[in-house]
XYZ file of C-alpha atoms in Angstrom:
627
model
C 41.196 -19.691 19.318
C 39.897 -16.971 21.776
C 37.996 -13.758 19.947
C 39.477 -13.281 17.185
C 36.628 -10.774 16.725
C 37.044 -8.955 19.393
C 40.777 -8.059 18.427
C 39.674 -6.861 15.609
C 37.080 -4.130 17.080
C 39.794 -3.367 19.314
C 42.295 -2.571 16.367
C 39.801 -0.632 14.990
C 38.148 1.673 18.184
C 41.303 2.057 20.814
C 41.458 0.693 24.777
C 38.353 3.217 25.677
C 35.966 1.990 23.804
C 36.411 -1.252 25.692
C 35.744 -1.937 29.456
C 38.147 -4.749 30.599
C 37.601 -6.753 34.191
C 36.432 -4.241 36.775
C 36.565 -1.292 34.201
C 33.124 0.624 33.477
C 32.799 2.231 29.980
C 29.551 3.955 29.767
C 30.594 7.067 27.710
C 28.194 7.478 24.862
C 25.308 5.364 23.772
C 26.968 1.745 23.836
C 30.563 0.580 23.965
C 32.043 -3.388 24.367
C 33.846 -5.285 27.451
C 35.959 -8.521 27.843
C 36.926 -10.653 30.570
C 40.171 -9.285 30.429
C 42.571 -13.101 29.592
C 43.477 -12.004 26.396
C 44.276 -14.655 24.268
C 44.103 -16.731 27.348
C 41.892 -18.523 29.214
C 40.715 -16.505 32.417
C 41.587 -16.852 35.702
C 40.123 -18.879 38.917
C 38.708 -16.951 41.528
C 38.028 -13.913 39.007
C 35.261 -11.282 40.051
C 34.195 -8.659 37.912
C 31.874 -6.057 37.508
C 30.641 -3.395 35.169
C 28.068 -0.616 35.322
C 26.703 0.617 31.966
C 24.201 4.034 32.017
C 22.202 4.803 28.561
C 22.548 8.817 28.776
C 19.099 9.530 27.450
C 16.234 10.128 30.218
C 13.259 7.702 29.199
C 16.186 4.992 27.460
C 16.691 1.480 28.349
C 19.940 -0.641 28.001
C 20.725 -4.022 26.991
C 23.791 -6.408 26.911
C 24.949 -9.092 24.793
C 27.959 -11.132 23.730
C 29.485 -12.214 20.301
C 31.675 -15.108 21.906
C 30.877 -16.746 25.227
C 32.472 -19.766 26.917
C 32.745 -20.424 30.696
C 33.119 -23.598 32.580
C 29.575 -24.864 32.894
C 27.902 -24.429 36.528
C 30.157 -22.950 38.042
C 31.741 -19.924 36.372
C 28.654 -17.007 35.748
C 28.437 -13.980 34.151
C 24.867 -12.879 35.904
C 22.889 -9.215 34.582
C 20.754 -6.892 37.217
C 18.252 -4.632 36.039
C 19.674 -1.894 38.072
C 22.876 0.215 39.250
C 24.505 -2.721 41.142
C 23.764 -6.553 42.550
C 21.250 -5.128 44.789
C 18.872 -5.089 41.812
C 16.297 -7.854 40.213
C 18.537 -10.274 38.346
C 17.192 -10.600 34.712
C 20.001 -13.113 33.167
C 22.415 -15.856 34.624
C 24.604 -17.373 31.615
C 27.309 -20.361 32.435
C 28.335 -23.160 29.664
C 29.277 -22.695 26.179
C 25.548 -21.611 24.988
C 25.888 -17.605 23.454
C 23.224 -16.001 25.552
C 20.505 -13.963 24.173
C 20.440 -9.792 24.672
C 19.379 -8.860 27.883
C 17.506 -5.490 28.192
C 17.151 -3.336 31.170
C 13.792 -1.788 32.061
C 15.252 1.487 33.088
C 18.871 3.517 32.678
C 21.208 1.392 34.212
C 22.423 -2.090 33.495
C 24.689 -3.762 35.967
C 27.407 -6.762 35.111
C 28.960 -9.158 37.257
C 31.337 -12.131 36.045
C 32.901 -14.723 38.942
C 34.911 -17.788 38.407
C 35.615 -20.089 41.213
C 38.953 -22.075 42.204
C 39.442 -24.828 39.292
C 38.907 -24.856 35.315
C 39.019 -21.916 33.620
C 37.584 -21.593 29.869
C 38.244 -18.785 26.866
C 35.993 -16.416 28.481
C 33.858 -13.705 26.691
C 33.728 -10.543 24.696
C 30.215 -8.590 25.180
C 28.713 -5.246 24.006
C 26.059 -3.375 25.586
C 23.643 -0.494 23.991
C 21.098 1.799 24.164
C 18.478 -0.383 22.716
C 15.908 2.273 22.657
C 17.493 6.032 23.127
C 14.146 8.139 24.642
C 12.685 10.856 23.530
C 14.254 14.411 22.650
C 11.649 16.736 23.468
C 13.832 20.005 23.002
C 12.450 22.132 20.369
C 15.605 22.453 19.222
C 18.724 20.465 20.130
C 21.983 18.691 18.422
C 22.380 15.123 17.956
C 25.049 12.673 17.208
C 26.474 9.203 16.808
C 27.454 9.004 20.471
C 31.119 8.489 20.436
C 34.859 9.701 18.329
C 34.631 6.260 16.199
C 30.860 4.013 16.184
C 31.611 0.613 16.295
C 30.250 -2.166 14.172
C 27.236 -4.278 14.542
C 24.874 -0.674 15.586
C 21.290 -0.822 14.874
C 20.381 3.067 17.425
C 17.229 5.037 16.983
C 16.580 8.626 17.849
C 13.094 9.857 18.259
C 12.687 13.732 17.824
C 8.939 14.945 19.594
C 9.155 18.770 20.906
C 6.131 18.919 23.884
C 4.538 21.590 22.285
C 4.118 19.412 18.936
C 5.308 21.640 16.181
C 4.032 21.194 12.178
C 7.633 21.247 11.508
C 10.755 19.817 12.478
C 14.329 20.883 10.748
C 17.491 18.252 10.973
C 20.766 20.310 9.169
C 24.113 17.670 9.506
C 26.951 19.313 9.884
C 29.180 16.590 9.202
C 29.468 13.184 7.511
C 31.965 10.327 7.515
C 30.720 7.168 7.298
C 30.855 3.692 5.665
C 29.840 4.822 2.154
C 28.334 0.931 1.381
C 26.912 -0.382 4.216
C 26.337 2.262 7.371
C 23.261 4.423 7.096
C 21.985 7.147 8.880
C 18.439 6.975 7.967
C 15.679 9.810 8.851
C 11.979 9.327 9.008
C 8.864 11.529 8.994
C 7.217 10.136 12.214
C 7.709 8.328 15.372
C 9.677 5.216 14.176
C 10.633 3.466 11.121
C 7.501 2.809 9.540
C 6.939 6.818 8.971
C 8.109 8.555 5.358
C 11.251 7.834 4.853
C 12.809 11.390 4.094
C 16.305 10.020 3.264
C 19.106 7.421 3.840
C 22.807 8.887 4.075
C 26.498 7.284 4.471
C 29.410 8.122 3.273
C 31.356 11.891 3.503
C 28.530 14.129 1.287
C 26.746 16.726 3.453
C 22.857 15.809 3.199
C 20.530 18.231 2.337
C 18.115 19.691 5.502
C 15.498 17.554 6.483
C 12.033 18.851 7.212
C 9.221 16.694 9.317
C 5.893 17.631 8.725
C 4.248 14.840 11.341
C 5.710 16.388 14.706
C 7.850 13.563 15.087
C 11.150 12.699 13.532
C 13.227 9.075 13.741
C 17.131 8.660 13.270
C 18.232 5.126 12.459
C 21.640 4.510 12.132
C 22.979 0.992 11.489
C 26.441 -0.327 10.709
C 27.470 -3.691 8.786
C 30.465 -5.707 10.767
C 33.299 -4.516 9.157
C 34.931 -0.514 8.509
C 34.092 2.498 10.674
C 34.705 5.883 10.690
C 33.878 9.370 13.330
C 29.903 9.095 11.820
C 27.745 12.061 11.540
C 26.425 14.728 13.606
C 23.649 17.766 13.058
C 21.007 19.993 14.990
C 17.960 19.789 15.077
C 14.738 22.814 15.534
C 11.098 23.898 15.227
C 9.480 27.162 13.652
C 8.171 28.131 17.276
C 5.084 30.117 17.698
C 5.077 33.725 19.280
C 2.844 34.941 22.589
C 1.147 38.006 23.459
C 1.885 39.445 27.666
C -1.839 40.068 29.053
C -0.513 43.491 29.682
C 1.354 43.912 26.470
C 0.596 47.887 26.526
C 3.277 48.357 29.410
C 5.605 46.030 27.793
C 8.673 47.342 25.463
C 8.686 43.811 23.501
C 5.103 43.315 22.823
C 5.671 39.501 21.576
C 8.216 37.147 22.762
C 8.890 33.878 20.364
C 8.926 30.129 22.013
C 8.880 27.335 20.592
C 7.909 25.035 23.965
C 4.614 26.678 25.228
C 3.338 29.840 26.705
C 5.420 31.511 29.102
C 3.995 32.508 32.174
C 1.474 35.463 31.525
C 1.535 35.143 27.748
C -1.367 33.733 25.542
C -0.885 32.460 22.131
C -1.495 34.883 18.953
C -2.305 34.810 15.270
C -0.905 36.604 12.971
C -3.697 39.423 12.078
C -4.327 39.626 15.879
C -0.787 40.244 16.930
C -0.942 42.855 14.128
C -3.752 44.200 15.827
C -2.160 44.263 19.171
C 1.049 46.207 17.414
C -1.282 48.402 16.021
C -2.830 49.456 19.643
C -6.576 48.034 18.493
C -8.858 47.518 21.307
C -9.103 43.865 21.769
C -6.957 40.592 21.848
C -6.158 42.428 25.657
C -7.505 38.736 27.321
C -5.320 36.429 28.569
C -8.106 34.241 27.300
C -8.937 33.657 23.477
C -10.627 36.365 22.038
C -13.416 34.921 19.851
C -12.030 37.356 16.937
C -8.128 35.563 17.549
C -10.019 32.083 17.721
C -12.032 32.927 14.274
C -8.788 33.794 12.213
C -6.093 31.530 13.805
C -3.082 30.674 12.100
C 0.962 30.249 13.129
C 2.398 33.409 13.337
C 4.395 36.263 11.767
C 5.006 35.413 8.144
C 7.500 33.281 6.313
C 10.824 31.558 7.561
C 13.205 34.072 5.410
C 12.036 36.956 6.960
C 11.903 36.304 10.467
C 15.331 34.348 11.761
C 14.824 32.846 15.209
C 17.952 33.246 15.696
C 18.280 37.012 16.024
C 15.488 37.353 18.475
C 16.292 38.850 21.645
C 12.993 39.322 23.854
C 15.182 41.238 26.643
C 16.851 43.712 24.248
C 16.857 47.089 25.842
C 16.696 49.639 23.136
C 17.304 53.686 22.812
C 13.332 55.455 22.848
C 14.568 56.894 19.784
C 11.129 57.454 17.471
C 12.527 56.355 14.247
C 9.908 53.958 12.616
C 10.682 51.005 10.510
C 8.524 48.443 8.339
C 9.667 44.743 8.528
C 9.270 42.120 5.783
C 6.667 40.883 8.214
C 4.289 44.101 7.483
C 4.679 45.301 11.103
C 5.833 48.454 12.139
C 8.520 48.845 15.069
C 9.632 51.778 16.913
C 12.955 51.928 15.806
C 15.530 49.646 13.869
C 16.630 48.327 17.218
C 13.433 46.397 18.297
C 13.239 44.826 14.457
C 16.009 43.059 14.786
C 15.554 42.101 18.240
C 12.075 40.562 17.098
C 14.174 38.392 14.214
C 13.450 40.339 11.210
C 16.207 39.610 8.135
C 14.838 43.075 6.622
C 12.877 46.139 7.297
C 12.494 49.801 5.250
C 12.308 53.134 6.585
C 8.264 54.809 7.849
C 5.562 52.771 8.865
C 4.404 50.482 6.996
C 0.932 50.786 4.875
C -2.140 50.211 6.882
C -3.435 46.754 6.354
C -7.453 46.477 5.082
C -8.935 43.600 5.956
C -11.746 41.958 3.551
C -12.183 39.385 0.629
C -8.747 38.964 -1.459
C -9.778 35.874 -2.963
C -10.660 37.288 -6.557
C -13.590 34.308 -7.661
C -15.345 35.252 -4.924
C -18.535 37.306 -5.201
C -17.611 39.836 -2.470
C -14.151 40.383 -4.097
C -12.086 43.844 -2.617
C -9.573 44.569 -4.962
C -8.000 47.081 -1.637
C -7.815 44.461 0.722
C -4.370 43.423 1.767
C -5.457 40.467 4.635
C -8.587 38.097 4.265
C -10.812 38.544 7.074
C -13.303 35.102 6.124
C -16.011 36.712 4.723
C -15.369 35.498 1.009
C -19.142 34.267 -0.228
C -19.302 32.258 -3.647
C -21.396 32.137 -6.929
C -24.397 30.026 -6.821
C -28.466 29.533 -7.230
C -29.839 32.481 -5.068
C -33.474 31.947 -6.312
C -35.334 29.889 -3.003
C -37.643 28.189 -5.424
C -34.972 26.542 -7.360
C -34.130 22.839 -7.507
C -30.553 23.522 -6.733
C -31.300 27.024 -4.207
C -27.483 27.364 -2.812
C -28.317 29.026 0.637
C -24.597 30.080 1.205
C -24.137 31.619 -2.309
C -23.351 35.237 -2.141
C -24.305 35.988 -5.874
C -26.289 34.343 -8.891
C -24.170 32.085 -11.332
C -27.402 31.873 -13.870
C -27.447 27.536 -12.582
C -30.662 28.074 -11.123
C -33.375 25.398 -12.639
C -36.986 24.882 -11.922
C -40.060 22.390 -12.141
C -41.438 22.412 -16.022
C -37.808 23.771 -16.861
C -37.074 21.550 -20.313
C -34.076 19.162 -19.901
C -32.263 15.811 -21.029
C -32.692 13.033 -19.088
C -30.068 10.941 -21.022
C -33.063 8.570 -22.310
C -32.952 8.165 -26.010
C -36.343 6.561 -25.648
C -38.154 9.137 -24.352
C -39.189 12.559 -25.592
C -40.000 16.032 -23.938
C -37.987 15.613 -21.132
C -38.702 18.344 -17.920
C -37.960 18.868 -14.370
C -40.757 17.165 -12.014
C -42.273 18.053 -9.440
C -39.176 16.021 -7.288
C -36.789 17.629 -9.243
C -35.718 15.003 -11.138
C -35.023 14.962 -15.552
C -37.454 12.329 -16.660
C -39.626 12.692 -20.118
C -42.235 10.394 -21.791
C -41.737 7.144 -23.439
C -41.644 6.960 -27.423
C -44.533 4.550 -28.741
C -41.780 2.700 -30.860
C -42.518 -1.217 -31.953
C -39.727 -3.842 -32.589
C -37.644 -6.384 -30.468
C -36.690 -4.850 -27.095
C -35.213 -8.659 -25.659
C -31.370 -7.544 -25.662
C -30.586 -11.129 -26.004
C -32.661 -11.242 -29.333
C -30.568 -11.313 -32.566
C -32.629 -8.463 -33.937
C -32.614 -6.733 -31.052
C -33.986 -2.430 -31.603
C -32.576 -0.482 -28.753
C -35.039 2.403 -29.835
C -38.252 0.282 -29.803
C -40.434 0.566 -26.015
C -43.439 -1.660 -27.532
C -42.611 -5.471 -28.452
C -43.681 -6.259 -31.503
C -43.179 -9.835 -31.398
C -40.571 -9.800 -33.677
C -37.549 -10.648 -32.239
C -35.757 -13.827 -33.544
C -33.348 -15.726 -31.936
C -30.400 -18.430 -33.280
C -32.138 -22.264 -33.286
C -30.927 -24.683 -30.839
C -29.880 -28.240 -32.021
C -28.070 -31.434 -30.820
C -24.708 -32.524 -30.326
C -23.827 -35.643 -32.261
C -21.141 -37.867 -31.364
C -20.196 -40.171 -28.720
C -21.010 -39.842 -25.256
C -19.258 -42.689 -24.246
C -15.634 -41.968 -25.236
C -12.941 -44.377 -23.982
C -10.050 -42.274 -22.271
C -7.003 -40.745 -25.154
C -9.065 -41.543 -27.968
C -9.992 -39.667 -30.877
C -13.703 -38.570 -31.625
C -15.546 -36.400 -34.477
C -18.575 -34.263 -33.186
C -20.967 -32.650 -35.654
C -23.942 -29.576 -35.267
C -26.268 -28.307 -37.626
C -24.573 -26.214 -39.939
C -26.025 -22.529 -41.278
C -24.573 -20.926 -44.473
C -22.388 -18.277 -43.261
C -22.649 -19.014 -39.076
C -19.278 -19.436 -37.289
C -19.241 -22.205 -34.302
C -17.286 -21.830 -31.148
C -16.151 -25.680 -29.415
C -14.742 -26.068 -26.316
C -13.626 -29.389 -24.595
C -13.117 -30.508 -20.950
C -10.981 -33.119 -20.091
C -10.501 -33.220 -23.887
C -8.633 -31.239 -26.094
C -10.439 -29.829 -30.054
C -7.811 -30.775 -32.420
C -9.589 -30.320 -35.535
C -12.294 -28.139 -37.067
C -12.582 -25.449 -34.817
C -14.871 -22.647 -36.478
C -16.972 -25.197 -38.042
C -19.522 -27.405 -37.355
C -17.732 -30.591 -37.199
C -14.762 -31.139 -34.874
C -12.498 -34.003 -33.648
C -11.324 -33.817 -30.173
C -9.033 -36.233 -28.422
C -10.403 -37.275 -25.015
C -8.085 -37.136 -21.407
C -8.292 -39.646 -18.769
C -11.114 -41.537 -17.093
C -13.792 -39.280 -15.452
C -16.169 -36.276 -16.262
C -16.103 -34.668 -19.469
C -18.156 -32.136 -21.442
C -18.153 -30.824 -24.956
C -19.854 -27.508 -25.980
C -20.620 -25.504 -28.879
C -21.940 -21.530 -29.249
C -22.607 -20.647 -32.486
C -22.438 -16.858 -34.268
C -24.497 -15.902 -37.215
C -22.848 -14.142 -40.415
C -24.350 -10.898 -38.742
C -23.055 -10.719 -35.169
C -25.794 -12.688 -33.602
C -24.726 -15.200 -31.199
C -26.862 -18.088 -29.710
C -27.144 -19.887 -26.568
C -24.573 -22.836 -25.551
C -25.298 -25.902 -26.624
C -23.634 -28.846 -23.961
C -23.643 -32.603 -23.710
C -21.975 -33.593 -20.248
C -20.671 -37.179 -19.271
C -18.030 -39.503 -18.525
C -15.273 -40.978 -19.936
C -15.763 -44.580 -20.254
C -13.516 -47.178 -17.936
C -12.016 -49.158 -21.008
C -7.732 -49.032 -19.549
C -5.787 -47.756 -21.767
C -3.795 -51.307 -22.367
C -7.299 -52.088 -24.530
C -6.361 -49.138 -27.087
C -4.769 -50.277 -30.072
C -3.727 -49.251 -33.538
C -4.155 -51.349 -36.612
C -1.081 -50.843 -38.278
C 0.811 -48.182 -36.350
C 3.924 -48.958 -34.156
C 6.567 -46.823 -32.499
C 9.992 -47.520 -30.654
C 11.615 -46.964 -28.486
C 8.647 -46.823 -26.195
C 9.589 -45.446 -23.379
C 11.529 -42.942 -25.672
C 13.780 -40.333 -24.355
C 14.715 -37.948 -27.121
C 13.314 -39.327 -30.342
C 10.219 -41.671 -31.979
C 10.968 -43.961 -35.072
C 7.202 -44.485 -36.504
C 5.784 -47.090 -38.470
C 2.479 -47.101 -40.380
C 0.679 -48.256 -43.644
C -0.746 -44.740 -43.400
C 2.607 -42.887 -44.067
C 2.819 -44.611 -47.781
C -0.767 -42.508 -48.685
C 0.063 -39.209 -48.124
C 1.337 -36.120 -46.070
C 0.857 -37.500 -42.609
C 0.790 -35.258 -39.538
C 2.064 -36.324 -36.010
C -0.370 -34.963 -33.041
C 1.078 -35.849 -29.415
C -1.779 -35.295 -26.580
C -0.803 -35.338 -22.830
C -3.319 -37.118 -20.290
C -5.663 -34.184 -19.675
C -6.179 -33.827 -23.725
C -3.571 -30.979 -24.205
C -1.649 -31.048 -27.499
C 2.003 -30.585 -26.631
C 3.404 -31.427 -30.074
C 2.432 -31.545 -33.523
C 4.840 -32.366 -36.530
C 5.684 -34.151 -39.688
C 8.251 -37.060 -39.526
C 11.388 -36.293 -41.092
C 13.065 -39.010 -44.173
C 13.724 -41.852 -41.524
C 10.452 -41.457 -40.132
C 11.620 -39.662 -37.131
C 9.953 -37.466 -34.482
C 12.128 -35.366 -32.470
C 10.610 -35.453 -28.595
C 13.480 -34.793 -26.625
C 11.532 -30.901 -25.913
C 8.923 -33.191 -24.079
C 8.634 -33.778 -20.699
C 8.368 -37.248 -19.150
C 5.150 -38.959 -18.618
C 2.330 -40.708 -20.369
C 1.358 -39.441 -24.003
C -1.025 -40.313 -26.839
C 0.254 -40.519 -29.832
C -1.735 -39.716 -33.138
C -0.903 -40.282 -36.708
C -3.314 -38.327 -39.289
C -3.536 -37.953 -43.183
C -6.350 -37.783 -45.733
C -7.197 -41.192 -45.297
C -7.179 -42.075 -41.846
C -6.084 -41.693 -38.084
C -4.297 -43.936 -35.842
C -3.504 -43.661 -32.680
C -1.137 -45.234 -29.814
C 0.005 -44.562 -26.165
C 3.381 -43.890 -25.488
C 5.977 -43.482 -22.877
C 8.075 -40.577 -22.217
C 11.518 -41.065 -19.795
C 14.611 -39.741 -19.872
């Protein structure tokens, strides 16, 4: 009976992934450790110990068990939030109970497990972890699972966050073998889980390169409980930025590239301003900001495929030979030697073509076909005129927008005429003297008049005739004044319409006891539509045991899956078979077959009323369904 689990992860991960009684195993991020019995129970008088150290500074560890069992009171296995006993004990665990993870607050977690002279149980089998694995603030680095073969049961993070806080972070794997179902190495776009998920990966497939735009990255990895494998691997890095020396004329590498802050007596540079610094211009010498650096500030030297980090070498001695080459990157270096000491992937032969700084951005009004590098001063089209409405003050050049007060315009108003600018710059014009009906709600309503005539004319309200005392499920006609050619909308509460809908007589069979309403709306032949029309009340008390048909009888009642019906009324006519629940919904309506049959086994179980209709008559009666 003793951990059968257990076995099995030691089948599957070898004798040093596990720590047995006395051993410490704290090589990677988390490994497993027994009491050391076996299949047996453990000894009396036993006294163990283990030390486990997460390797990351900033991590925390934790321990827990899959299968615990110790004589109760007196056997323990006790935890200490430290390197040894000496240290705050944060769990004590004695019985059969399977304790809860314990977590450390710092690096080390420290074990102990004592048994004393008499009764001995099956013992334990516990795992302990890196619960949280710290910070890698490298700005470039490599990363793995932690061990030859991860174990089951892993749920490890990884959070990538260079100090200097690059736009960019790069993770390349350079291997792959895992679980292809159910174990996932999982990489995020921020500081945990909750960021963009940039991909999920498992089994032996190479992923693609993974790029962080946040300045954090996460690394999840999980495993299910069963099959492992040697997991994955990969480096990670950030674009860096490059520095200018405050006394970069005496210095044979003008720039040096870093991707972790300014070295000591370098300042940060743009791109146009180191350009200006290779170029020997007279400023960006201040260890400070120059305002002109500030103005124009962006990450520097040019694209990823043209300089490769790398290839640079900032103490690269090279021969004073003058023999001038032009990188990718548009600057110009003494000789072949320094280019590729300062990363550049190509370069030609002479200097390269001096840049001209200006407008490049070819809508703009200050356009420089010559210019190779945008110096900021781009101005736009607009209203230049300062007595316009719309005077742009930043436009550069006239775009013909410019409007004025008495300018003619629309206002949108088809009920108004000479429309102009006022004197607040708004579009209004003058109201048309037009006479009709301006009440929207008016059937001959004139959206061009502005003067009422006093002719609008409106759909005549009328009464509602029919009972307002209905007793509950029965059936009741209601009748309005009809007009050639009108349509008539009904609508019931507690009540359902189940005849003459459209018209201006209806029948609707009432629901239970309580309020009820019945309304009508009715639409002319030419789109007019009138007020509602609404009698409200309440269904009378009469029980339902005092409705009754005159000739009408049904069995079985309760029925279950069909209704034999009897009635003079079905020896007169076509005859129509209405079923209404208790809230006046029809459910069913059908025509008896030969035997007078009525098929309800579709219905569902409860209290229904039952109504039989033809051209002479209706009856009605309440019936049971229960299956």
């Amino acid at each position: 009976m003793k951990k059968l689990y257990s076995l099995l992860i030691f089948a599957f991960l070898g004798l040093n992934s596990f720590a047995q009684c006395g051993e410490v195993d704290n090589q990677g991020y988390y490994g497993y450790f027994v009491d050391g019995s076996g299949t047996m129970n453990y000894d009396n008088n036993t006294e163990c110990s283990w030390l486990f150290t997460t390797p990351v500074q900033g991590g925390f560890a934790g321990v827990g068990f899959y299968n615990f069992s110790t004589e109760f009171n007196y056997d323990y296995v006790r935890i200490y939030d430290g390197a040894d006993d000496s240290a705050p004990l944060i769990g004590e665990f004695s019985g059969s109970t399977l304790p809860v993870e314990v977590q450390s607050t710092g690096q080390d977690i420290f074990v102990t497990f004592s048994s004393d002279f008499s009764n001995t149980s099956a013992g334990f089998d516990g795992y302990w972890t890196s619960s949280v694995l710290g910070t890698l603030t490298e700005c470039a680095g490599y990363l793995d699972d932690g061990l030859v073969e991860y174990p089951n049961d892993v749920n490890l993070g990884w959070l990538i966050q260079p100090l200097d806080s690059p736009d960019e972070i790069s993770f390349t794997f350079d291997y792959m073998d895992m679980e292809n179902c159910c174990d996932f190495i999982s990489v995020y776009d921020g500081f945990n889980t909750s960021g963009e998920l940039l991909g999920s990966f498992n089994g032996t497939t190479i992923p693609p390169t993974l790029v962080a735009y946040s300045g954090s990255m996460y690394l999840a990895f999980t495993t299910d409980i069963s099959v492992v494998s040697s997991g994955w691997g990969g480096s990670w890095s950030t674009p860096g930025l490059w520095y200018i020396p405050s006394d970069y004329a005496n210095t044979l590498a003008p720039m040096i590239y870093s991707c972790n802050g300014a070295p000591a007596g370098y300042f940060l540079a743009d791109q146009s301003c180191a350009e200006f610094v290779l170029a020997g211009a007279s400023f960006c010498i201040n260890t400070d900001w120059d305002s002109q650096c500030q103005d124009s500030y962006e990450y520097c030297l040019g694209l990823d495929d043209c300089v490769n980090v790398s290839l640079i070498d900032p103490n690269v001695i090279c021969p004073g030979v003058f023999d001038p080459v032009c990188g990718c990157d548009n600057v110009t270096y003494s000789n072949s030697c320094l280019a590729i000491a300062a990363g550049v992937t190509s370069f030609t032969s002479g200097d390269c073509s001096p840049q001209i700084f200006g407008c490049t951005d070819f809508e703009a009004c200050n356009y420089d076909s010559s210019a190779s590098v945008n110096d900021g001063s781009c101005t736009y089209p607009g209203c230049t005129f300062i007595t316009a409405c719309n005077y742009d003050l930043q436009a550069g050049c006239n775009d013909e927008s410019c409007f004025f007060i008495g300018d003619s315009c629309n206002d949108g108003n088809s009920n108004t005429v000479n429309d102009m600018i006022q004197n607040n710059c708004d579009c209004e014009g003058e109201l048309q003297e037009n006479e009709g009906c301006i009440d929207p709600l008016a059937c001959n309503f004139n959206p061009e008049a502005s003067i009422d005539d006093g002719s609008c004319e409106y759909l005549e309200l009328y009464a509602i005739i029919g009972s307002t005392t209905p007793d509950p499920l029965t059936s009741v006609d209601y009748f309005y004044s009809s007009t050639m050619g009108s349509s008539y909308v009904w609508q019931a509460s507690n009540g359902a319409v189940t005849a003459g809908q459209g018209t201006a007589s209806v029948t609707v069979v009432w629901g239970e006891l309580g309020l009820a309403s019945i309304s009508v709306t009715e639409m002319s032949e030419d789109g007019c539509e009138g007020d509602m029309v609404m009698e409200e009340f309440n269904i009378s008390s009469t029980s339902m045991t005092e409705i009754s048909a005159e000739s009408l009888s049904v069995y079985p009642n309760p029925a279950s899956s069909f209704l034999i019906i009897k009635s003079d009324l079905l020896s007169s006519g076509n005859s129509v078979i209405k079923l209404i629940d208790s809230k006046g919904r029809l459910v069913l309506e059908d025509t008896l077959d030969k035997d007078n049959r009525l098929d309800v086994s579709g219905v569902a179980n409860g209290v229904y009323f039952l109504s039989l209709i033809n051209d002479q008559k209706v009856e009605n009666l309440r019936i049971v369904i229960q299956k």
